[in-house]
Short mmCIF file of C-alpha atoms in Angstrom, two decimals:
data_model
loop_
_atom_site.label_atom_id
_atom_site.label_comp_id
_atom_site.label_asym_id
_atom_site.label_seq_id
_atom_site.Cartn_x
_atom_site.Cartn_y
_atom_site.Cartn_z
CA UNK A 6 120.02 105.57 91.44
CA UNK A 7 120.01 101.60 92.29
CA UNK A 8 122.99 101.53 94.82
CA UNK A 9 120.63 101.95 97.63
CA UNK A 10 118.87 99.08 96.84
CA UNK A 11 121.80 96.75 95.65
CA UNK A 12 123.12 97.78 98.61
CA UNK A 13 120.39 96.42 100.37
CA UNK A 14 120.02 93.55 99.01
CA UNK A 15 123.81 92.43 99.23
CA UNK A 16 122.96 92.58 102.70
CA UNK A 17 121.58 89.62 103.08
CA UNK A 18 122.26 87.23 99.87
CA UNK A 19 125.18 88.15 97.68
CA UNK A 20 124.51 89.39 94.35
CA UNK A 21 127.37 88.91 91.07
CA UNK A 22 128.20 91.59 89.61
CA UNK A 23 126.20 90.23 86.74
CA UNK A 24 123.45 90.03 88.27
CA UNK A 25 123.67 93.69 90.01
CA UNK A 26 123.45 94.83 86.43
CA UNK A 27 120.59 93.21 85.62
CA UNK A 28 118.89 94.94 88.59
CA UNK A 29 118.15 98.24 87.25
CA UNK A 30 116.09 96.68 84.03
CA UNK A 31 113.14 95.56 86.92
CA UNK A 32 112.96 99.18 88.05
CA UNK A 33 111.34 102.13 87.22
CA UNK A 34 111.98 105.08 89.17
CA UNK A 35 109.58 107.54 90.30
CA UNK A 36 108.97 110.77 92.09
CA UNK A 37 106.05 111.42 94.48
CA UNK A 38 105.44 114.77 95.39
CA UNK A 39 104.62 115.56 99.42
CA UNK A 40 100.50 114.80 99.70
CA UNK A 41 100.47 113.01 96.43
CA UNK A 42 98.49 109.53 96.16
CA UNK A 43 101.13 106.62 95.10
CA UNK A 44 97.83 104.02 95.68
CA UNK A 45 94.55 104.89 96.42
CA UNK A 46 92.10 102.67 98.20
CA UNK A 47 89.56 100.60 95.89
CA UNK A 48 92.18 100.87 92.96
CA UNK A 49 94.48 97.49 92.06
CA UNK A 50 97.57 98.14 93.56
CA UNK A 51 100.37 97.45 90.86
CA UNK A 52 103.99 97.49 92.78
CA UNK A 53 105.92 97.00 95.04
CA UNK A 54 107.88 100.35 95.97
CA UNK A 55 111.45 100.61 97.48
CA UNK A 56 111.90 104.33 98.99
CA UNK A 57 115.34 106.08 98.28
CA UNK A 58 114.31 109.19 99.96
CA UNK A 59 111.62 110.98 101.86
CA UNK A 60 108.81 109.44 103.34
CA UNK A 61 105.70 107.57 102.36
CA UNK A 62 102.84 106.53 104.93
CA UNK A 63 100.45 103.30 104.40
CA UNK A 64 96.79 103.74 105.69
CA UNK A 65 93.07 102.83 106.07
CA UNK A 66 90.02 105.03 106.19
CA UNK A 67 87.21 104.45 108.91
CA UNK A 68 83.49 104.27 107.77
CA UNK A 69 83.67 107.68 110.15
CA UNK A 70 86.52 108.69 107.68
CA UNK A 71 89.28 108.81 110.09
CA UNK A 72 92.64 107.80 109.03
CA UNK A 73 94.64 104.74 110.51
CA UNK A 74 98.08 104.32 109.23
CA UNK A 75 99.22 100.89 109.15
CA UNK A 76 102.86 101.62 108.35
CA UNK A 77 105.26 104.15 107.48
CA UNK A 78 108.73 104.00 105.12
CA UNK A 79 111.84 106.15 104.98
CA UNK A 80 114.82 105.43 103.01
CA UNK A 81 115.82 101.91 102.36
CA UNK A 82 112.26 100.56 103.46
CA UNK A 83 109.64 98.77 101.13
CA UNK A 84 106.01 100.01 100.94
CA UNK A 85 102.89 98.21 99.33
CA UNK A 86 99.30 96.96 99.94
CA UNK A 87 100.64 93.42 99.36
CA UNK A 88 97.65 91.76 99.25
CA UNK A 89 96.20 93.47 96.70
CA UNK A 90 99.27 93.29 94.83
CA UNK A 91 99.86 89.34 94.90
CA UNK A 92 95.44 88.93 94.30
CA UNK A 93 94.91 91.76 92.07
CA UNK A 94 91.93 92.94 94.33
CA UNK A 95 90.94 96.26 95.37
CA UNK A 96 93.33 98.04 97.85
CA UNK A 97 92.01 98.01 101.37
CA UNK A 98 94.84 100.47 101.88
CA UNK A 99 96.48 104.02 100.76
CA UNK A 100 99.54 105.04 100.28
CA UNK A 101 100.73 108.69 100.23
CA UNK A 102 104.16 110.99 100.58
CA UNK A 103 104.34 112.57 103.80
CA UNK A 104 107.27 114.51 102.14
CA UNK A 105 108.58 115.02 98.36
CA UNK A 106 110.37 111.09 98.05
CA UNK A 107 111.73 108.94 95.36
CA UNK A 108 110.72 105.27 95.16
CA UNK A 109 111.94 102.59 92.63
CA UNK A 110 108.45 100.37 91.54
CA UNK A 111 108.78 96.92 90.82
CA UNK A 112 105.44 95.61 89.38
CA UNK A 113 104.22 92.01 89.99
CA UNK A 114 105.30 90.64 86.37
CA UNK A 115 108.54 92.23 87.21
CA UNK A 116 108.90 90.94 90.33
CA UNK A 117 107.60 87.55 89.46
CA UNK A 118 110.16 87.34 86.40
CA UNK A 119 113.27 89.09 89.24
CA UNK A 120 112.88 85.56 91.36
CA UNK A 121 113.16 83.51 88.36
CA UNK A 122 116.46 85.15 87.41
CA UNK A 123 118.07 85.55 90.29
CA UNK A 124 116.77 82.58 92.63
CA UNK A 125 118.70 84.30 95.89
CA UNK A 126 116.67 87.30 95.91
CA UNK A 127 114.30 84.77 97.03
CA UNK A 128 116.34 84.72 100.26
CA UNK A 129 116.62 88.52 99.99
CA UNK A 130 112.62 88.31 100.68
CA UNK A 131 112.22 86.05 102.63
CA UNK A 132 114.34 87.07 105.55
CA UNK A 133 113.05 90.88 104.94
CA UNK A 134 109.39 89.29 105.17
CA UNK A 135 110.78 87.39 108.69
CA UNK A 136 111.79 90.97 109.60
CA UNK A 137 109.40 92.68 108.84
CA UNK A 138 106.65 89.88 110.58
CA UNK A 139 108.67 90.46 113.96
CA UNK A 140 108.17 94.00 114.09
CA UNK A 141 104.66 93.63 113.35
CA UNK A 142 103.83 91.38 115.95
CA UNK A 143 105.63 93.67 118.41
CA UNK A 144 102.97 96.02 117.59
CA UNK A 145 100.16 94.07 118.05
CA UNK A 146 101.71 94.23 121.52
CA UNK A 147 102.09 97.75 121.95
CA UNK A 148 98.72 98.40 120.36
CA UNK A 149 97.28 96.77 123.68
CA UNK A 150 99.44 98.61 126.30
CA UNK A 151 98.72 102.04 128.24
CA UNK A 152 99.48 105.07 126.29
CA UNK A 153 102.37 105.94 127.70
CA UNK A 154 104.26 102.57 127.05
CA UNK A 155 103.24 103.05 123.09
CA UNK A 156 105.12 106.08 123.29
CA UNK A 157 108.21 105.14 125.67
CA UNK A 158 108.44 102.00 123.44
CA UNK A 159 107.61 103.70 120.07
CA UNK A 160 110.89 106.16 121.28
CA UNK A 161 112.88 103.48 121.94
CA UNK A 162 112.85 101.14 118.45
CA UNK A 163 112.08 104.06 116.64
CA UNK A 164 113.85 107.57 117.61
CA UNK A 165 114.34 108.33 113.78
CA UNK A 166 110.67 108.76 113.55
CA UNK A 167 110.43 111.47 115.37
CA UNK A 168 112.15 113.55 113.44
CA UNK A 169 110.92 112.91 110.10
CA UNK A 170 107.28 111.95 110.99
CA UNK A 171 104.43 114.38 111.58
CA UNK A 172 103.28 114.15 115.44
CA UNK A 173 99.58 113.61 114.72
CA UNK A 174 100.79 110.99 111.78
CA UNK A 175 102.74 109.18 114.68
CA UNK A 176 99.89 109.51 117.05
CA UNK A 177 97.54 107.56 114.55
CA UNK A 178 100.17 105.19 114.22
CA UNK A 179 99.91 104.60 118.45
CA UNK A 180 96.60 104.19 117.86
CA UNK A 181 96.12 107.70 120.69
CA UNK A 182 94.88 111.11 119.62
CA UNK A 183 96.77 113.72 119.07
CA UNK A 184 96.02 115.17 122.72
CA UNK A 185 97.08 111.89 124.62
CA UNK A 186 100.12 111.91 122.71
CA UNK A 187 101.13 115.42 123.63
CA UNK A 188 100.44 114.91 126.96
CA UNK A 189 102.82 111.81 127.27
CA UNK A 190 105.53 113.67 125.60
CA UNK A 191 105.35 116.54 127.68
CA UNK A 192 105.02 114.60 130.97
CA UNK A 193 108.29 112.31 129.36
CA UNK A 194 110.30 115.24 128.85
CA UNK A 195 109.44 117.00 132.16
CA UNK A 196 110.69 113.59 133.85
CA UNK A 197 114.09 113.83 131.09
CA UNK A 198 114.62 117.21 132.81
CA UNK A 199 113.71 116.47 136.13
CA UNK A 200 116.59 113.59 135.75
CA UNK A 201 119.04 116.24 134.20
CA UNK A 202 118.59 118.25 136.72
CA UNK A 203 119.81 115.30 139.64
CA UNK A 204 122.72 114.42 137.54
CA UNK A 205 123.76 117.72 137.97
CA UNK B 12 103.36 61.57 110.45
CA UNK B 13 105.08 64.56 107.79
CA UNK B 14 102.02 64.36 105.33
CA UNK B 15 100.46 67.44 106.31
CA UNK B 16 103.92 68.97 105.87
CA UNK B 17 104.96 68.16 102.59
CA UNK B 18 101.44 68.96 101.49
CA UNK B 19 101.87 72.48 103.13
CA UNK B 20 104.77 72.92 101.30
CA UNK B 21 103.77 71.44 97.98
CA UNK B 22 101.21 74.27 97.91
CA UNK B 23 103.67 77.01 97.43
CA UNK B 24 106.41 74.91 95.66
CA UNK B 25 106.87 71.67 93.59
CA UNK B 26 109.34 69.14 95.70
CA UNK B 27 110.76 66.36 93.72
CA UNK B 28 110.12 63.03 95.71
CA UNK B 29 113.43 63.02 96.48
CA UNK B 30 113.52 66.07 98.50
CA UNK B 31 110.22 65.20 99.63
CA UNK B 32 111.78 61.89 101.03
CA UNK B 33 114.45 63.66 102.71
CA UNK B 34 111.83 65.99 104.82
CA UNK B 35 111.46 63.85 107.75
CA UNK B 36 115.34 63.96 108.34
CA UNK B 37 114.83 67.74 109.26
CA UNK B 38 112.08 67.51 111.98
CA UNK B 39 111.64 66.14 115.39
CA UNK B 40 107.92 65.21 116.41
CA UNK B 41 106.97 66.72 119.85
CA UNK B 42 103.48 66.16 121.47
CA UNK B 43 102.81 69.15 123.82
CA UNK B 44 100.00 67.92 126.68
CA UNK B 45 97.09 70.87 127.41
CA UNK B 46 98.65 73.83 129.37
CA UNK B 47 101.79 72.78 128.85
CA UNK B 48 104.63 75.17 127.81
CA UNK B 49 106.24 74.59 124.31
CA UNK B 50 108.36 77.98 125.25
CA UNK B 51 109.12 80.42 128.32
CA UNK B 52 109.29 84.17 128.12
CA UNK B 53 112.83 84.31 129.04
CA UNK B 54 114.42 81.48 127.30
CA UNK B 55 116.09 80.72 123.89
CA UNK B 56 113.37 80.15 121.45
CA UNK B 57 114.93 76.72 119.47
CA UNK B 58 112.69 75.93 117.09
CA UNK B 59 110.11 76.80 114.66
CA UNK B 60 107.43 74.44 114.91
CA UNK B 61 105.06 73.04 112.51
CA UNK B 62 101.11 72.40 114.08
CA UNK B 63 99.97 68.81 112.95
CA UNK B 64 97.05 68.81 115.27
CA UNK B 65 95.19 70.61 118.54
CA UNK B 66 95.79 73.97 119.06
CA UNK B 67 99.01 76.40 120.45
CA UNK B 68 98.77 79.66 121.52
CA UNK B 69 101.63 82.25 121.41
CA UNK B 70 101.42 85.26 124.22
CA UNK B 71 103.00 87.91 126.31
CA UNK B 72 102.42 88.79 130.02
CA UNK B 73 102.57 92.64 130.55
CA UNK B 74 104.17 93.67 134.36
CA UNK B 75 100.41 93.56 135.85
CA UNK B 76 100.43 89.58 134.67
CA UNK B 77 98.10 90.23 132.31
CA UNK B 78 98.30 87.58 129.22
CA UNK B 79 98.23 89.14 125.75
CA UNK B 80 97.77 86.50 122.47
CA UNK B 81 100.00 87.58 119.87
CA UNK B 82 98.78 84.57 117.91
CA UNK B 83 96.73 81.25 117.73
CA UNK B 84 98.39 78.21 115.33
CA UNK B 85 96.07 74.93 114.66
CA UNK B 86 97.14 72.39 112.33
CA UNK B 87 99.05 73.04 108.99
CA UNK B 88 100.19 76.71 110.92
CA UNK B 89 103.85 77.83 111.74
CA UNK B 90 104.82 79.08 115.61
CA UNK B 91 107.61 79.89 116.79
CA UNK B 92 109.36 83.49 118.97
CA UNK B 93 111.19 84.41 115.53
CA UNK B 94 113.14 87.18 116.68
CA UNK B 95 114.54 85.14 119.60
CA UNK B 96 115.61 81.87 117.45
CA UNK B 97 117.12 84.26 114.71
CA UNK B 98 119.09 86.14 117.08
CA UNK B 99 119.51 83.99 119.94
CA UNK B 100 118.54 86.22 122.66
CA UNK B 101 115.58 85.66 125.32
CA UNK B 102 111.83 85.56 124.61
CA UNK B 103 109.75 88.22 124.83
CA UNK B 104 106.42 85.40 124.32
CA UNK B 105 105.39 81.94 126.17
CA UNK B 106 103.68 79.66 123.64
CA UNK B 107 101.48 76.83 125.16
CA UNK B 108 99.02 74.31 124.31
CA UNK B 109 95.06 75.83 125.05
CA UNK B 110 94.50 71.76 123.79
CA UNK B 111 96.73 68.32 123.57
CA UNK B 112 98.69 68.47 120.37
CA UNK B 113 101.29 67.28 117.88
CA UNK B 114 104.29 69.34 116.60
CA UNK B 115 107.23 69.11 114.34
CA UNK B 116 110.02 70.66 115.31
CA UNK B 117 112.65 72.59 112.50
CA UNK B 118 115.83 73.92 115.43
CA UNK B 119 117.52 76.90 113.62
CA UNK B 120 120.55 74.54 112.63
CA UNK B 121 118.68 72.12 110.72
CA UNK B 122 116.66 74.64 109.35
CA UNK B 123 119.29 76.61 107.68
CA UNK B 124 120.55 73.39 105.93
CA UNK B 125 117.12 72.42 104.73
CA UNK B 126 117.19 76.34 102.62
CA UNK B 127 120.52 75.22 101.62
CA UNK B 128 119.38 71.65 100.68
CA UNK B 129 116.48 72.37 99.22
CA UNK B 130 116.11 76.30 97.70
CA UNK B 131 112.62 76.18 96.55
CA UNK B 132 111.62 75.93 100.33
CA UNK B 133 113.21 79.70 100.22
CA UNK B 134 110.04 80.59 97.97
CA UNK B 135 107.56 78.91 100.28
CA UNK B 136 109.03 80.67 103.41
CA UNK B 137 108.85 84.19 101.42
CA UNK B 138 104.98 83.36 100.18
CA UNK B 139 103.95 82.08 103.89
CA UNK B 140 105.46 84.83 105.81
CA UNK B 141 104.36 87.32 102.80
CA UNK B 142 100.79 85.83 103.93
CA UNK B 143 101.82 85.79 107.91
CA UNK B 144 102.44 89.21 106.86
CA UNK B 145 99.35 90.75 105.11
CA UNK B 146 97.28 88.98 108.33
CA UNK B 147 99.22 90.91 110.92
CA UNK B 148 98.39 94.46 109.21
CA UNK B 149 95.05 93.48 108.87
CA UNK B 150 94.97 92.93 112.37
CA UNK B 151 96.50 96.33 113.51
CA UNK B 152 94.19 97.81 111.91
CA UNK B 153 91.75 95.40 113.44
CA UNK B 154 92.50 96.49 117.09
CA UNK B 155 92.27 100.19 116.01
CA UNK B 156 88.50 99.66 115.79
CA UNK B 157 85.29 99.55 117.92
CA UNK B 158 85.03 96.34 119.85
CA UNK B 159 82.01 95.31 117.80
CA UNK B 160 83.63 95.74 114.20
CA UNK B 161 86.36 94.06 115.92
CA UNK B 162 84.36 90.67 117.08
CA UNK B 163 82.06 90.97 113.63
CA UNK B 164 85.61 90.81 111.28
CA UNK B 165 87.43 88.33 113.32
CA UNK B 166 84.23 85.99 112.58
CA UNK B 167 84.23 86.49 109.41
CA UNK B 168 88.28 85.83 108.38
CA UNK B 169 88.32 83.07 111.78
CA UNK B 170 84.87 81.90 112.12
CA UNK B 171 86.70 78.26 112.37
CA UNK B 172 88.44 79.47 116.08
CA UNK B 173 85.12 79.89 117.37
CA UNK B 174 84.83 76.34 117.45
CA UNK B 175 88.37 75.55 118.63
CA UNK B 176 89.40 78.22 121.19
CA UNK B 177 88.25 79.49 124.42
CA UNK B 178 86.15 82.71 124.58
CA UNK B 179 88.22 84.24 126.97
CA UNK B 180 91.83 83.38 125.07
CA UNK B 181 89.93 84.92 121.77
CA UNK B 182 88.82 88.27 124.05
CA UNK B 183 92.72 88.37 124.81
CA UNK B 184 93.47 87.94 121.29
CA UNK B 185 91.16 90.76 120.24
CA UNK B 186 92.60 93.33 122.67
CA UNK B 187 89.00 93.06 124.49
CA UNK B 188 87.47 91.55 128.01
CA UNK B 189 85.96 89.00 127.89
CA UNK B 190 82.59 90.76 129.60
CA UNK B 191 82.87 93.21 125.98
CA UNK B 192 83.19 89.87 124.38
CA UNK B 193 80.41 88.44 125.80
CA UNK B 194 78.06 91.14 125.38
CA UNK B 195 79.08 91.95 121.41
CA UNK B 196 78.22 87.93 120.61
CA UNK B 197 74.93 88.25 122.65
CA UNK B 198 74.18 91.44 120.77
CA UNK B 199 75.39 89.25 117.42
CA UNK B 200 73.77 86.30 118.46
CA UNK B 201 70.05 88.56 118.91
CA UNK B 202 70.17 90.27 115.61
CA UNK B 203 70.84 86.65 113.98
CA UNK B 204 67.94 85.50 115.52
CA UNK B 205 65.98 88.59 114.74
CA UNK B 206 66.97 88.24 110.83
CA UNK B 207 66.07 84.55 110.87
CA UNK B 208 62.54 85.41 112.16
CA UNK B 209 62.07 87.85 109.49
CA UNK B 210 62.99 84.97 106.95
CA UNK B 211 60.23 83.00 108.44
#
């Protein structure tokens, strides 16, 4: 059930064996069924969630009650409305499955007490918080480029996506409707085939 | 000179006064004149840098030259092209002075010995970027909205940049012109004054 996320963590600080066996005690596992509410808005959110498999998508809802998703997770990726989390406020933010998934939850205490015990995982955050700060400032970017550089771009760092991630999900994610973004995949592959057909 | 520092750090974590003696040993000063570039798109970012006064601002320029702020740092804020110092390749942002300032400078090198040096600094670099973190999603979600939600939030989480930066660099960091900018503080401006007579 853990190795995913030992594994993930030895990748950047090196955990004892020891200490990888203490890991499991900070961790409660949990299913989420596909549509099913992990953290609704207004409500205190209480964890921090690691997914091990499926998909889970972060978002806002507009006064006009359209849906903006901030952020999505697949396997391996971390998921929470952090500020809420580390202030015990309201959630400004939702969280949902886009597909059945399994997270493991680590709640603040148990996360407070996990960086007293093991002082590296520290590190473990901190260069997964650098990471994860780079590829949100390369959005802010993208956010305020034509709609068909989202997408090229969004293709580019993110292929995966496509293939687990609803098309109007990733179209709210580009910030585009649903109609821009089927236009600039249709005109992209047209221009993919148009350059298949020269190579041959 | 490294007051501002240590008490920036000593916010997050408690450093004996021995480490907090060693600081300085870590960090260059740099002033930076107005307009002046701290960092080229193109080149190796070195350095993280530490604001102790004025004001830096971090941007890309898309192919049509147009300047996009990623960020804005005044004093006691981190700036830096993380992706590029971490892995060494070329940046994709400029950063630049918008007013004469003061830096400290942490190169990569010297920074990895102060996390070895000094651990606890590992918890204040996983809170600030944690923080650095929770500001950027805000801000997607920011630039998903109406341009005069946009101007009305910024003032109330920034209201301080008003009084530091130019209108047009905050239109650029809004994802706006700077005629939309115009108009929405007008339009703010009006209704102020039209509450204020009511109060009367």
């Amino acid at each position: 059930m853990h190795e995913l996320l030992i594994r993930n963590f030895n990748r950047h600080v090196s955990l004892s064996d020891a200490e990888a066996a203490r890991i499991p005690d900070y961790f409660q596992h949990k299913k989420i069924r596909k549509k099913q509410l992990l953290l609704e808005e207004g409500d205190i959110c209480k964890a921090d969630y690691f997914v091990l498999d499926g998909c889970l998508r972060q978002y806002e809802t507009d006064k006009a009650g359209k849906e903006h998703v901030v952020q999505f997770a697949l396997a391996g990726w971390w998921i929470s409305d952090l500020y809420s989390m580390l202030t015990k406020t309201p959630a400004v933010y939702s969280i949902d499955a886009l597909e059945d998934s399994n997270v493991l939850l680590l709640d603040l205490q148990h996360r407070e007490k996990l960086f007293q015990e093991i002082p590296a995982l520290n590190i473990y955050w901190r260069v997964i918080m650098e990471n994860a700060f780079i590829a949100l400032q390369r959005r802010i970017i993208l956010l305020q480029k034509p709609v068909e550089l989202r997408y090229q771009e969004f293709l580019q760092r993110y292929a995966y996506f496509e293939q687990h991630i609803p098309q109007h999900q990733i179209a709210s994610y580009l910030g585009i409707t649903r109609e821009s973004l089927s236009r600039v995949r249709n005109a992209a592959l047209k221009s993919k085939e148009g350059n298949d057909d020269t190579v041959k």
